[in-house]
Short mmCIF file of C-alpha atoms and ligand atoms in Angstrom, two decimals:
data_model
loop_
_atom_site.label_atom_id
_atom_site.label_comp_id
_atom_site.label_asym_id
_atom_site.label_seq_id
_atom_site.Cartn_x
_atom_site.Cartn_y
_atom_site.Cartn_z
CA UNK F 171 -17.81 33.57 -6.55
CA UNK F 172 -19.22 30.53 -8.35
CA UNK F 173 -17.22 27.78 -10.06
CA UNK F 174 -18.19 24.62 -11.86
CA UNK F 175 -16.96 21.29 -13.15
CA UNK F 176 -18.62 20.33 -16.42
CA UNK F 177 -17.74 16.80 -17.50
CA UNK F 178 -19.04 15.16 -20.65
CA UNK F 179 -20.35 11.72 -19.65
CA UNK F 180 -18.64 9.84 -22.45
CA UNK F 181 -16.41 7.49 -20.46
CA UNK F 182 -14.58 7.09 -17.20
CA UNK F 183 -13.35 10.10 -15.21
CA UNK F 184 -9.79 10.75 -16.43
CA UNK F 185 -7.33 11.79 -13.72
CA UNK F 186 -6.68 15.01 -15.67
CA UNK F 187 -10.37 15.87 -15.42
CA UNK F 188 -10.41 14.76 -11.80
CA UNK F 189 -7.64 17.28 -11.21
CA UNK F 190 -9.73 19.98 -12.89
CA UNK F 191 -12.64 19.06 -10.63
CA UNK F 192 -10.32 19.09 -7.62
CA UNK F 193 -8.86 22.53 -8.40
CA UNK F 194 -12.39 23.92 -8.73
CA UNK F 195 -13.32 22.28 -5.45
CA UNK F 196 -10.20 23.57 -3.67
CA UNK F 197 -10.93 27.06 -4.97
CA UNK F 198 -14.55 26.88 -3.83
CA UNK F 199 -13.90 25.35 -0.43
CA UNK F 200 -10.99 27.66 0.29
CA UNK F 201 -12.93 30.80 -0.57
CA UNK F 202 -16.52 30.09 0.31
CA UNK F 203 -17.55 29.99 -3.35
CA UNK F 204 -20.29 27.68 -4.64
CA UNK F 205 -19.21 24.62 -6.59
CA UNK F 206 -21.54 23.40 -9.33
CA UNK F 207 -21.53 20.05 -11.11
CA UNK F 208 -22.98 20.25 -14.60
CA UNK F 209 -23.29 17.30 -16.94
CA UNK F 210 -22.56 18.21 -20.57
CA UNK F 211 -24.47 15.47 -22.30
CA UNK F 212 -25.64 17.08 -25.52
CA UNK F 213 -23.70 14.58 -27.61
CA UNK F 214 -26.44 11.98 -27.50
CA UNK F 215 -24.40 9.35 -29.31
CA UNK F 216 -21.46 9.37 -26.95
CA UNK F 217 -23.10 10.33 -23.65
CA UNK F 218 -24.37 7.60 -21.36
CA UNK F 219 -26.15 7.43 -18.02
CA UNK F 220 -23.59 4.85 -16.90
CA UNK F 221 -20.76 7.26 -17.51
CA UNK F 222 -22.56 10.03 -15.63
CA UNK F 223 -23.11 7.68 -12.69
CA UNK F 224 -19.46 6.59 -12.79
CA UNK F 225 -18.24 10.20 -12.81
CA UNK F 226 -20.46 11.12 -9.87
CA UNK F 227 -19.35 8.02 -7.98
CA UNK F 228 -15.66 8.71 -8.64
CA UNK F 229 -15.91 12.36 -7.63
CA UNK F 230 -17.60 11.33 -4.40
CA UNK F 231 -15.01 8.60 -3.86
CA UNK F 232 -12.32 11.26 -4.12
CA UNK F 233 -14.10 13.14 -1.34
CA UNK F 234 -15.39 15.98 -3.50
CA UNK F 235 -18.87 17.38 -3.01
CA UNK F 236 -20.82 20.10 -4.75
CA UNK F 237 -23.44 22.63 -3.79
CA UNK F 238 -25.56 22.30 -6.91
CA UNK F 239 -25.76 19.43 -9.35
CA UNK F 240 -27.98 16.95 -11.19
CA UNK F 241 -28.23 14.65 -8.17
CA UNK F 242 -28.95 17.34 -5.58
CA UNK F 243 -30.62 20.12 -7.55
CA UNK F 244 -30.12 23.82 -6.88
CA UNK F 245 -31.45 27.22 -7.78
CA UNK F 246 -29.91 27.34 -11.28
CA UNK F 247 -30.97 23.95 -12.58
CA UNK F 248 -31.51 21.75 -14.37
CA UNK F 249 -27.87 20.64 -14.27
CA UNK F 250 -27.90 18.29 -17.24
CA UNK F 251 -27.59 19.98 -20.62
CA UNK F 252 -30.00 17.47 -22.14
CA UNK F 253 -32.65 18.94 -19.83
CA UNK F 254 -31.90 22.52 -20.90
CA UNK F 255 -32.49 22.27 -24.64
CA UNK F 256 -35.36 24.81 -24.56
CA UNK F 257 -32.98 27.43 -23.14
CA UNK F 258 -30.43 27.03 -25.92
CA UNK F 259 -33.20 27.20 -28.50
CA UNK F 260 -34.43 30.55 -27.24
CA UNK F 261 -30.95 32.10 -27.12
CA UNK F 262 -30.18 30.79 -30.61
CA UNK F 263 -33.41 32.44 -31.85
CA UNK F 264 -32.30 35.69 -30.26
CA UNK F 265 -28.95 35.54 -32.08
CA UNK F 266 -30.69 34.74 -35.37
CA UNK F 267 -32.98 37.73 -34.99
CA UNK F 268 -30.05 40.00 -34.28
CA UNK F 269 -28.23 38.51 -37.29
CA UNK F 270 -25.42 37.51 -34.99
CA UNK F 271 -26.11 33.98 -36.17
CA UNK F 272 -27.31 32.49 -39.45
CA UNK F 273 -28.68 29.27 -40.85
CA UNK F 274 -26.11 27.01 -42.48
CA UNK F 275 -27.35 24.52 -45.06
CA UNK F 276 -23.95 23.10 -46.02
CA UNK F 277 -23.93 19.31 -46.09
CA UNK F 278 -21.11 17.34 -44.47
CA UNK F 279 -19.94 16.38 -47.96
CA UNK F 280 -19.78 20.03 -48.91
CA UNK F 281 -17.94 20.94 -45.70
CA UNK F 282 -15.44 18.11 -46.22
CA UNK F 283 -14.79 19.20 -49.80
CA UNK F 284 -14.28 22.84 -48.69
CA UNK F 285 -11.87 21.70 -46.02
CA UNK F 286 -9.85 19.56 -48.45
CA UNK F 287 -9.73 22.45 -50.87
CA UNK F 288 -8.54 24.87 -48.19
CA UNK F 289 -5.83 22.48 -47.02
CA UNK F 290 -4.68 21.82 -50.60
CA UNK F 291 -4.35 25.55 -51.20
CA UNK F 292 -2.59 26.32 -47.94
CA UNK F 293 -5.57 28.12 -46.40
CA UNK F 294 -6.67 27.47 -42.80
CA UNK F 295 -9.31 24.73 -42.62
CA UNK F 296 -12.02 26.91 -41.13
CA UNK F 297 -15.58 27.24 -42.33
CA UNK F 298 -15.56 28.72 -45.84
CA UNK F 299 -18.45 31.05 -45.02
CA UNK F 300 -20.74 29.81 -47.79
CA UNK F 301 -24.04 30.36 -45.95
CA UNK F 302 -22.85 33.53 -44.24
CA UNK F 303 -23.59 35.25 -47.52
CA UNK F 304 -27.16 33.94 -47.89
CA UNK F 305 -29.79 36.62 -47.62
CA UNK F 306 -32.68 36.29 -45.16
CA UNK F 307 -35.01 35.55 -48.09
CA UNK F 308 -32.76 32.85 -49.52
CA UNK F 309 -32.51 31.18 -46.13
CA UNK F 310 -36.27 31.44 -45.56
CA UNK F 311 -36.93 29.86 -48.95
CA UNK F 312 -34.68 26.92 -48.21
CA UNK F 313 -36.24 26.44 -44.79
CA UNK F 314 -39.67 26.46 -46.42
CA UNK F 315 -38.37 23.88 -48.87
CA UNK F 316 -37.88 21.49 -45.95
CA UNK F 317 -34.11 21.73 -45.50
CA UNK F 318 -32.84 21.28 -41.94
CA UNK F 319 -30.01 23.72 -41.36
CA UNK F 320 -27.51 24.11 -38.56
CA UNK F 321 -27.08 27.51 -36.95
CA UNK F 322 -23.71 29.23 -37.07
CA UNK F 323 -22.43 32.13 -35.06
CA UNK F 324 -21.25 35.08 -37.13
CA UNK F 325 -17.75 35.79 -35.82
CA UNK F 326 -17.03 39.50 -36.15
CA UNK F 327 -14.33 40.27 -38.69
CA UNK F 328 -10.89 41.72 -38.03
CA UNK F 329 -11.01 41.91 -34.30
CA UNK F 330 -8.65 40.98 -31.52
CA UNK F 331 -10.11 39.04 -28.64
CA UNK F 332 -7.99 39.53 -25.55
CA UNK F 333 -8.54 38.07 -22.13
CA UNK F 334 -6.50 37.74 -18.99
CA UNK F 335 -6.27 34.13 -18.01
CA UNK F 336 -5.83 33.69 -14.26
CA UNK F 337 -3.17 31.06 -14.89
CA UNK F 338 -1.65 31.99 -18.22
CA UNK F 339 -1.83 35.79 -18.22
CA UNK F 340 -2.87 37.78 -21.29
CA UNK F 341 -4.08 35.69 -24.19
CA UNK F 342 -4.84 37.22 -27.58
CA UNK F 343 -6.64 35.77 -30.61
CA UNK F 344 -7.50 37.36 -33.93
CA UNK F 345 -11.02 36.70 -35.10
CA UNK F 346 -9.82 36.27 -38.69
CA UNK F 347 -8.43 32.85 -37.90
CA UNK F 348 -11.67 31.74 -36.25
CA UNK F 349 -14.24 30.16 -38.55
CA UNK F 350 -17.92 30.71 -37.76
CA UNK F 351 -18.70 27.93 -35.28
CA UNK F 352 -21.86 25.85 -35.40
CA UNK F 353 -23.88 26.71 -32.30
CA UNK F 354 -26.90 24.50 -32.97
CA UNK F 355 -26.54 21.33 -35.02
CA UNK F 356 -29.00 20.39 -37.76
CA UNK F 357 -30.64 17.94 -35.33
CA UNK F 358 -31.40 20.81 -32.97
CA UNK F 359 -28.82 19.97 -30.31
CA UNK F 360 -26.55 22.78 -29.12
CA UNK F 361 -22.82 22.61 -29.78
CA UNK F 362 -20.42 22.73 -26.85
CA UNK F 363 -19.21 26.31 -27.39
CA UNK F 364 -22.77 27.62 -27.31
CA UNK F 365 -24.26 25.51 -24.53
CA UNK F 366 -21.30 26.20 -22.26
CA UNK F 367 -21.75 29.96 -22.62
CA UNK F 368 -25.51 29.91 -22.06
CA UNK F 369 -25.07 27.66 -19.03
CA UNK F 370 -22.15 29.44 -17.43
CA UNK F 371 -23.99 32.74 -17.86
CA UNK F 372 -27.36 31.48 -16.55
CA UNK F 373 -25.69 29.61 -13.71
CA UNK F 374 -23.85 32.84 -12.80
CA UNK F 375 -20.46 31.15 -12.96
CA UNK F 376 -17.77 33.71 -12.14
CA UNK F 377 -14.64 31.60 -12.69
CA UNK F 378 -14.23 28.99 -15.41
CA UNK F 379 -11.36 26.73 -14.38
CA UNK F 380 -10.75 24.02 -16.95
CA UNK F 381 -8.18 22.19 -19.05
CA UNK F 382 -5.89 24.02 -21.42
CA UNK F 383 -7.37 22.03 -24.29
CA UNK F 384 -10.23 24.55 -24.19
CA UNK F 385 -8.13 27.67 -24.52
CA UNK F 386 -8.71 27.95 -28.26
CA UNK F 387 -12.48 27.73 -27.64
CA UNK F 388 -12.34 30.67 -25.29
CA UNK F 389 -12.33 33.52 -27.88
CA UNK F 390 -15.43 32.02 -29.55
CA UNK F 391 -17.06 31.81 -26.17
CA UNK F 392 -16.13 35.37 -25.26
CA UNK F 393 -17.62 36.60 -28.53
CA UNK F 394 -20.80 34.66 -27.76
CA UNK F 395 -20.99 36.23 -24.29
CA UNK F 396 -20.81 39.62 -25.97
CA UNK F 397 -23.40 38.79 -28.60
CA UNK F 398 -25.79 37.53 -25.93
CA UNK F 399 -25.20 40.54 -23.70
CA UNK F 400 -23.61 38.53 -20.89
CA UNK F 401 -20.44 39.42 -18.97
CA UNK F 402 -17.72 36.83 -19.52
CA UNK F 403 -16.35 35.09 -16.42
CA UNK F 404 -12.69 34.94 -15.42
CA UNK F 405 -10.99 32.09 -17.24
CA UNK F 406 -8.24 29.91 -15.82
CA UNK F 407 -6.76 27.24 -18.07
CA UNK F 408 -4.87 24.48 -16.35
CA UNK F 409 -1.99 22.80 -18.11
CA UNK F 410 -2.78 19.24 -19.10
CA UNK F 411 -1.60 16.20 -17.19
CA UNK F 412 1.11 14.52 -19.24
CA UNK F 413 2.58 11.05 -19.41
CA UNK F 414 6.29 10.45 -18.83
CA UNK F 415 6.97 11.21 -22.52
CA UNK F 416 5.33 14.64 -22.17
CA UNK F 417 2.34 13.81 -24.35
CA UNK F 418 -1.13 14.03 -22.76
CA UNK F 419 -1.67 11.12 -20.37
CA UNK F 420 -3.49 8.45 -22.32
CA UNK F 421 -4.18 4.72 -22.41
CA UNK F 422 -0.82 3.91 -23.90
CA UNK F 423 0.84 5.23 -20.73
CA UNK F 424 -1.20 2.76 -18.66
CA UNK F 425 -3.93 3.64 -16.16
CA UNK F 426 -5.65 6.97 -16.82
CA UNK F 427 -8.97 6.92 -15.00
CA UNK F 428 -9.82 7.40 -11.36
CA UNK F 429 -11.55 4.00 -11.48
CA UNK F 430 -8.35 2.32 -12.67
CA UNK F 431 -6.24 3.90 -9.94
CA UNK F 432 -8.85 2.89 -7.36
CA UNK F 433 -8.73 -0.68 -8.69
CA UNK F 434 -4.96 -0.66 -8.42
CA UNK F 435 -5.36 -0.04 -4.70
CA UNK F 436 -4.68 3.66 -4.24
CA UNK F 437 -6.54 5.42 -1.44
CA UNK F 438 -8.70 8.41 -2.46
CA UNK F 439 -6.89 10.75 -0.06
CA UNK F 440 -3.57 9.79 -1.68
CA UNK F 441 -4.86 10.32 -5.22
CA UNK F 442 -6.43 13.66 -4.31
CA UNK F 443 -3.32 14.86 -2.52
CA UNK F 444 -1.11 13.76 -5.40
CA UNK F 445 -3.35 15.37 -8.06
CA UNK F 446 -3.24 18.64 -6.13
CA UNK F 447 0.55 18.63 -6.47
CA UNK F 448 0.48 18.47 -10.27
CA UNK F 449 1.10 22.07 -11.28
CA UNK F 450 0.51 23.53 -7.84
CA UNK F 451 2.34 23.53 -4.55
CA UNK F 452 0.86 24.10 -1.10
CA UNK F 453 4.04 26.00 -0.17
CA UNK F 454 6.14 25.91 2.98
CA UNK F 455 7.90 22.81 1.70
CA UNK F 456 4.75 20.80 2.46
CA UNK F 457 3.34 18.20 0.12
CA UNK F 458 1.27 15.73 2.09
CA UNK F 459 -1.62 17.60 3.63
CA UNK F 460 -5.28 16.86 4.31
CA UNK F 461 -7.65 18.07 1.62
CA UNK F 462 -9.12 20.79 3.89
CA UNK F 463 -5.66 22.25 4.41
CA UNK F 464 -4.98 22.09 0.66
CA UNK F 465 -8.19 24.06 0.15
CA UNK F 466 -7.16 26.61 2.74
CA UNK F 467 -3.89 27.24 0.90
CA UNK F 468 -5.12 27.01 -2.68
CA UNK F 469 -5.14 29.97 -5.05
CA UNK F 470 -5.34 30.24 -8.83
CA UNK F 471 -2.36 32.62 -8.78
CA UNK F 472 -0.29 29.80 -7.35
CA UNK F 473 -1.05 27.43 -10.22
CA UNK F 474 1.88 27.00 -12.59
CA UNK F 475 1.48 27.03 -16.34
CA UNK F 476 4.02 24.43 -17.31
CA UNK F 477 2.66 20.98 -18.02
CA UNK F 478 2.61 18.52 -15.14
CA UNK F 479 3.86 15.00 -15.61
CA UNK F 480 1.90 12.25 -13.93
CA UNK F 481 4.43 10.33 -11.84
CA UNK F 482 3.02 7.09 -10.48
CA UNK F 483 6.08 6.64 -8.25
CA UNK F 484 5.18 9.82 -6.47
CA UNK F 485 1.54 8.76 -6.22
CA UNK F 486 2.76 5.52 -4.64
CA UNK F 487 4.82 7.55 -2.18
CA UNK F 488 1.73 9.53 -1.19
CA UNK F 489 -0.23 6.31 -0.94
CA UNK F 490 2.32 4.72 1.41
CA UNK F 491 1.95 7.74 3.66
CA UNK F 492 -1.84 7.47 3.75
CA UNK F 493 -1.80 3.68 4.13
CA UNK F 494 0.23 4.12 7.30
CA UNK F 495 -2.20 6.71 8.63
CA UNK F 496 -5.43 4.95 7.69
CA UNK F 497 -7.78 3.30 10.18
CA UNK F 498 -7.03 -0.45 10.08
CA UNK F 499 -10.72 -1.36 10.12
CA UNK F 500 -11.24 0.70 6.98
CA UNK F 501 -8.22 -0.86 5.30
CA UNK F 502 -9.50 -4.33 6.16
CA UNK F 503 -12.77 -3.60 4.37
CA UNK F 504 -10.98 -2.03 1.43
CA UNK F 505 -8.63 -5.00 1.12
CA UNK F 506 -11.42 -7.58 0.72
CA UNK F 507 -11.73 -7.35 -3.09
CA UNK F 508 -7.98 -7.79 -3.43
CA UNK F 509 -8.07 -10.95 -1.30
CA UNK F 510 -10.80 -12.23 -3.55
CA UNK F 511 -8.72 -11.40 -6.62
CA UNK F 512 -5.78 -13.24 -5.05
CA UNK F 513 -7.99 -16.31 -4.57
CA UNK F 514 -8.35 -15.94 -0.78
CA UNK F 515 -12.11 -16.16 -0.51
CA UNK F 516 -13.68 -14.80 2.62
CA UNK F 517 -16.90 -13.40 3.91
CA UNK F 518 -15.85 -12.05 7.29
CA UNK F 519 -18.34 -11.15 9.99
CA UNK F 520 -17.45 -8.47 12.56
CA UNK F 521 -15.08 -10.79 14.38
CA UNK F 522 -13.40 -11.76 11.11
CA UNK F 523 -13.04 -8.12 10.13
CA UNK F 524 -11.59 -7.32 13.53
CA UNK F 525 -9.01 -10.02 13.01
CA UNK F 526 -8.13 -8.71 9.55
CA UNK F 527 -7.90 -5.18 10.92
CA UNK F 528 -5.50 -6.39 13.61
CA UNK F 529 -3.32 -8.05 11.00
CA UNK F 530 -3.46 -5.48 8.21
CA UNK F 531 -0.99 -3.02 9.71
CA UNK F 532 1.93 -5.38 9.19
CA UNK F 533 1.11 -5.46 5.48
CA UNK F 534 -0.09 -1.92 4.82
CA UNK F 535 3.04 -0.42 6.34
CA UNK F 536 5.23 -2.01 3.70
CA UNK F 537 3.29 -1.89 0.44
CA UNK F 538 2.61 0.78 -2.17
CA UNK F 539 -0.97 -0.22 -2.80
CA UNK F 540 -3.84 -2.20 -1.30
CA UNK F 541 -3.60 -4.73 -4.11
CA UNK F 542 -0.26 -5.85 -2.68
CA UNK F 543 -1.71 -6.57 0.78
CA UNK F 544 -2.86 -10.17 0.11
CA UNK F 545 0.63 -11.23 -0.96
CA UNK F 546 2.09 -9.76 2.25
CA UNK F 547 -0.49 -11.66 4.32
CA UNK F 548 -0.42 -14.86 2.27
CA UNK F 549 1.62 -16.51 5.05
CA UNK F 550 -1.52 -16.47 7.19
CA UNK F 551 -3.77 -18.28 4.76
CA UNK F 552 -1.41 -20.56 2.87
CA UNK F 553 0.91 -22.66 4.91
CA UNK F 554 2.56 -25.62 3.24
CA UNK F 555 5.79 -26.96 4.77
CA UNK F 556 6.43 -29.44 1.96
CA UNK F 557 6.04 -26.71 -0.66
CA UNK F 558 8.47 -24.49 1.24
CA UNK F 559 10.97 -27.33 1.29
CA UNK F 560 10.74 -27.73 -2.46
CA UNK F 561 13.22 -24.84 -2.55
CA UNK F 562 16.76 -26.31 -2.83
CA UNK F 563 18.42 -23.35 -1.21
CA UNK F 564 16.15 -23.56 1.76
CA UNK F 565 16.84 -27.26 2.16
CA UNK F 566 20.59 -26.60 2.01
CA UNK F 567 20.13 -24.10 4.83
CA UNK F 568 18.06 -26.57 6.82
CA UNK F 569 20.73 -29.24 6.54
CA UNK F 570 23.01 -27.24 8.78
CA UNK F 571 23.34 -28.62 12.26
CA UNK F 572 22.36 -25.45 14.09
CA UNK F 573 19.33 -24.80 11.92
CA UNK F 574 18.02 -28.35 12.29
CA UNK F 575 18.39 -27.93 16.02
CA UNK F 576 16.26 -24.77 15.95
CA UNK F 577 13.54 -26.52 13.94
CA UNK F 578 13.41 -29.46 16.33
CA UNK F 579 13.58 -27.38 19.50
CA UNK F 580 10.88 -25.01 18.23
CA UNK F 581 8.54 -27.89 17.45
CA UNK F 582 9.09 -29.39 20.90
CA UNK F 583 8.61 -26.13 22.74
CA UNK F 584 5.47 -25.32 20.82
CA UNK F 585 3.98 -28.77 21.32
CA UNK F 586 3.55 -27.89 24.98
CA UNK F 587 2.84 -24.17 24.55
CA UNK F 588 -0.47 -22.32 24.55
CA UNK F 589 -1.33 -20.07 21.64
CA UNK F 590 1.30 -17.38 21.24
CA UNK F 591 0.90 -13.72 21.84
CA UNK F 592 3.93 -11.47 21.53
CA UNK F 593 5.20 -12.17 25.07
CA UNK F 594 4.76 -15.95 24.79
CA UNK F 595 6.51 -15.91 21.45
CA UNK F 596 9.49 -14.10 22.95
CA UNK F 597 9.64 -16.61 25.77
CA UNK F 598 9.60 -19.53 23.37
CA UNK F 599 12.22 -17.96 21.10
CA UNK F 600 14.38 -17.44 24.15
CA UNK F 601 14.04 -21.03 25.24
CA UNK F 602 14.97 -22.21 21.74
CA UNK F 603 17.95 -19.88 21.89
CA UNK F 604 19.14 -21.33 25.21
CA UNK F 605 18.65 -24.91 24.01
CA UNK F 606 20.43 -24.46 20.68
CA UNK F 607 22.89 -21.67 21.39
CA UNK F 608 21.78 -20.10 18.09
CA UNK F 609 21.12 -16.40 18.12
CA UNK F 610 20.28 -13.44 15.89
CA UNK F 611 19.66 -14.33 12.28
CA UNK F 612 20.74 -17.95 12.84
CA UNK F 613 17.89 -18.26 15.31
CA UNK F 614 15.18 -16.10 13.81
CA UNK F 615 15.55 -16.95 10.17
CA UNK F 616 14.77 -20.66 10.68
CA UNK F 617 11.92 -19.68 13.02
CA UNK F 618 10.52 -17.48 10.29
CA UNK F 619 10.78 -20.23 7.69
CA UNK F 620 9.15 -22.79 9.97
CA UNK F 621 6.26 -20.60 11.12
CA UNK F 622 5.50 -18.69 7.94
CA UNK F 623 6.76 -21.12 5.29
CA UNK F 624 8.62 -18.19 3.75
CA UNK F 625 12.09 -16.68 3.86
CA UNK F 626 10.75 -13.14 4.04
CA UNK F 627 7.79 -11.32 5.48
CA UNK F 628 6.57 -8.99 8.18
CA UNK F 629 8.18 -8.73 11.61
CA UNK F 630 7.90 -12.01 13.51
CA UNK F 631 6.71 -10.19 16.62
CA UNK F 632 3.62 -9.28 14.64
CA UNK F 633 3.30 -12.25 12.29
CA UNK F 634 3.52 -15.02 14.89
CA UNK F 635 0.81 -13.68 17.22
CA UNK F 636 -1.40 -13.01 14.18
CA UNK F 637 -1.10 -16.65 13.12
CA UNK F 638 -2.32 -17.92 16.46
CA UNK F 639 -5.01 -15.28 16.75
CA UNK F 640 -6.26 -16.46 13.35
CA UNK F 641 -6.02 -20.11 14.33
CA UNK F 642 -8.44 -19.47 17.21
CA UNK F 643 -11.15 -17.94 15.05
CA UNK F 644 -14.42 -19.86 14.84
CA UNK F 645 -15.62 -20.84 11.35
CA UNK F 646 -18.38 -18.24 11.71
CA UNK F 647 -15.75 -15.45 11.48
CA UNK F 648 -15.77 -16.08 7.74
CA UNK F 649 -11.98 -16.17 7.47
CA UNK F 650 -10.29 -19.10 5.69
CA UNK F 651 -8.87 -21.67 8.08
CA UNK F 652 -5.54 -20.55 9.51
CA UNK F 653 -3.05 -23.20 10.65
CA UNK F 654 -1.64 -22.36 14.10
CA UNK F 655 2.04 -22.03 15.03
CA UNK F 656 2.12 -25.33 16.94
CA UNK F 657 0.74 -27.26 13.98
CA UNK F 658 3.05 -25.45 11.60
CA UNK F 659 6.15 -26.29 13.62
CA UNK F 660 5.15 -29.95 13.88
CA UNK F 661 4.36 -30.20 10.17
CA UNK F 662 7.61 -28.53 9.25
CA UNK F 663 9.72 -30.78 11.48
CA UNK F 664 8.07 -33.83 9.92
CA UNK F 665 8.46 -32.55 6.39
CA UNK F 666 12.10 -31.70 7.01
CA UNK F 667 12.77 -35.18 8.33
CA UNK F 668 11.20 -36.64 5.18
CA UNK F 669 13.24 -34.37 2.97
CA UNK F 670 16.54 -35.07 4.66
CA UNK F 671 16.07 -38.81 4.96
N1 LIG R 1730 -17.61 19.28 -21.25
C1 LIG R 1730 -16.34 19.92 -21.44
C2 LIG R 1730 -15.24 18.90 -21.21
O1 LIG R 1730 -15.48 17.91 -20.56
C3 LIG R 1730 -16.21 21.05 -20.47
C4 LIG R 1730 -15.25 22.09 -20.86
C5 LIG R 1730 -15.40 23.31 -19.97
O2 LIG R 1730 -15.13 23.18 -18.78
O3 LIG R 1730 -15.80 24.33 -20.49
O4 LIG R 1730 -14.15 19.05 -21.71
#
């Protein structure tokens, strides 16, 4: 069995196409089939090298790999259509000789006029067949006269094309509604429907798994397989990925490309796992599974044919799961661009990264996406007692006798204390409790405000030791200066005095 993913490099990798790539990959890796990457870049105006590179990068980021492709070669190459033009030319010549194809001299103006005329008269807007009726001699004369024709495939008349789609079941088309498609454009480049058939046949692809948007191309392709003497592969058309309004997921719904979801701070394993769940289920009530296990369970028969709606809430749910499981050192590295975006500039060395890794768990356990990590850890890098006390409600709280006592006692205890780890912090909190007779929220809320400058945040047992660990870092760690707990408590007590005076 051989499958392929055949993107056109005309933009970013759309998550719908990523899902097509993933389903091919799951099928291949679960069954021992070969997975081919082929770049369909015959549209010279819209195809770019940058887009090809971005697609390859995004597929790799998702954790997909292939056995043959433009970057790694293989026995059925080349794997870029732009490098296979000679092949299409020879097969087109073969079809011309057999009169299964013919030269078409119609200009775009002519074709447009024919189309308008057909529409105005309630006829289907397919090719009018003008050049189909040219004799060999007429065509030869026009060629000799210097005209540059396209080549069209002669679709057989009055036939049913039937195929059994592995996802959708029996599909039937009548050839009478299919206009003769261009297979080679006047500039010599092959059209999609032709190149895809030549390539899939020569690359010995056995299963074509692709988006449903290609289902109406399939009868043309099957007829081309026949005309060229090739055996058609099994087709499987996947329902498209829809937006919440059930129209195909597009820009107006928000993010659509793998690159955009990466930038938003989703982990590749979360995106892959979520994409696998659109229109397919691993069964057994399971949803969150490693990609290898998804591959083990995947089958085309299990793919549903109703359209799948892209639900970012559910993607976020998957992401939360994988954020909790991820190696903190990896998350620390991945979070760096988001710190930069948030204005927390750092160039951590190993020690700095170690510190970030030790702190990241308290943020990553409570966010949907990596981009939200800097805000959760802002208490480490921005401490400003006066700014905190600009909040009226907070000041009102701090006016209360008991609360003021906690602030003062905490500052005094910390003045004499070493840097706090979790145990030392508990000791200090206990001493403050004994001195002030405050407990529970009345004790810990003011402590939180004093030490983090915020009314909310991660668990104090984690946050407080992280502050002092950060405060001890040498400048060479490449982490912005972190104000320690002792200094925070002193600054807060002073600022509160000022405010209440
Ligand atoms: N290049 C086509 C696309 O990106 C491939 C379609 C196919 O898989 O046959 O839509």
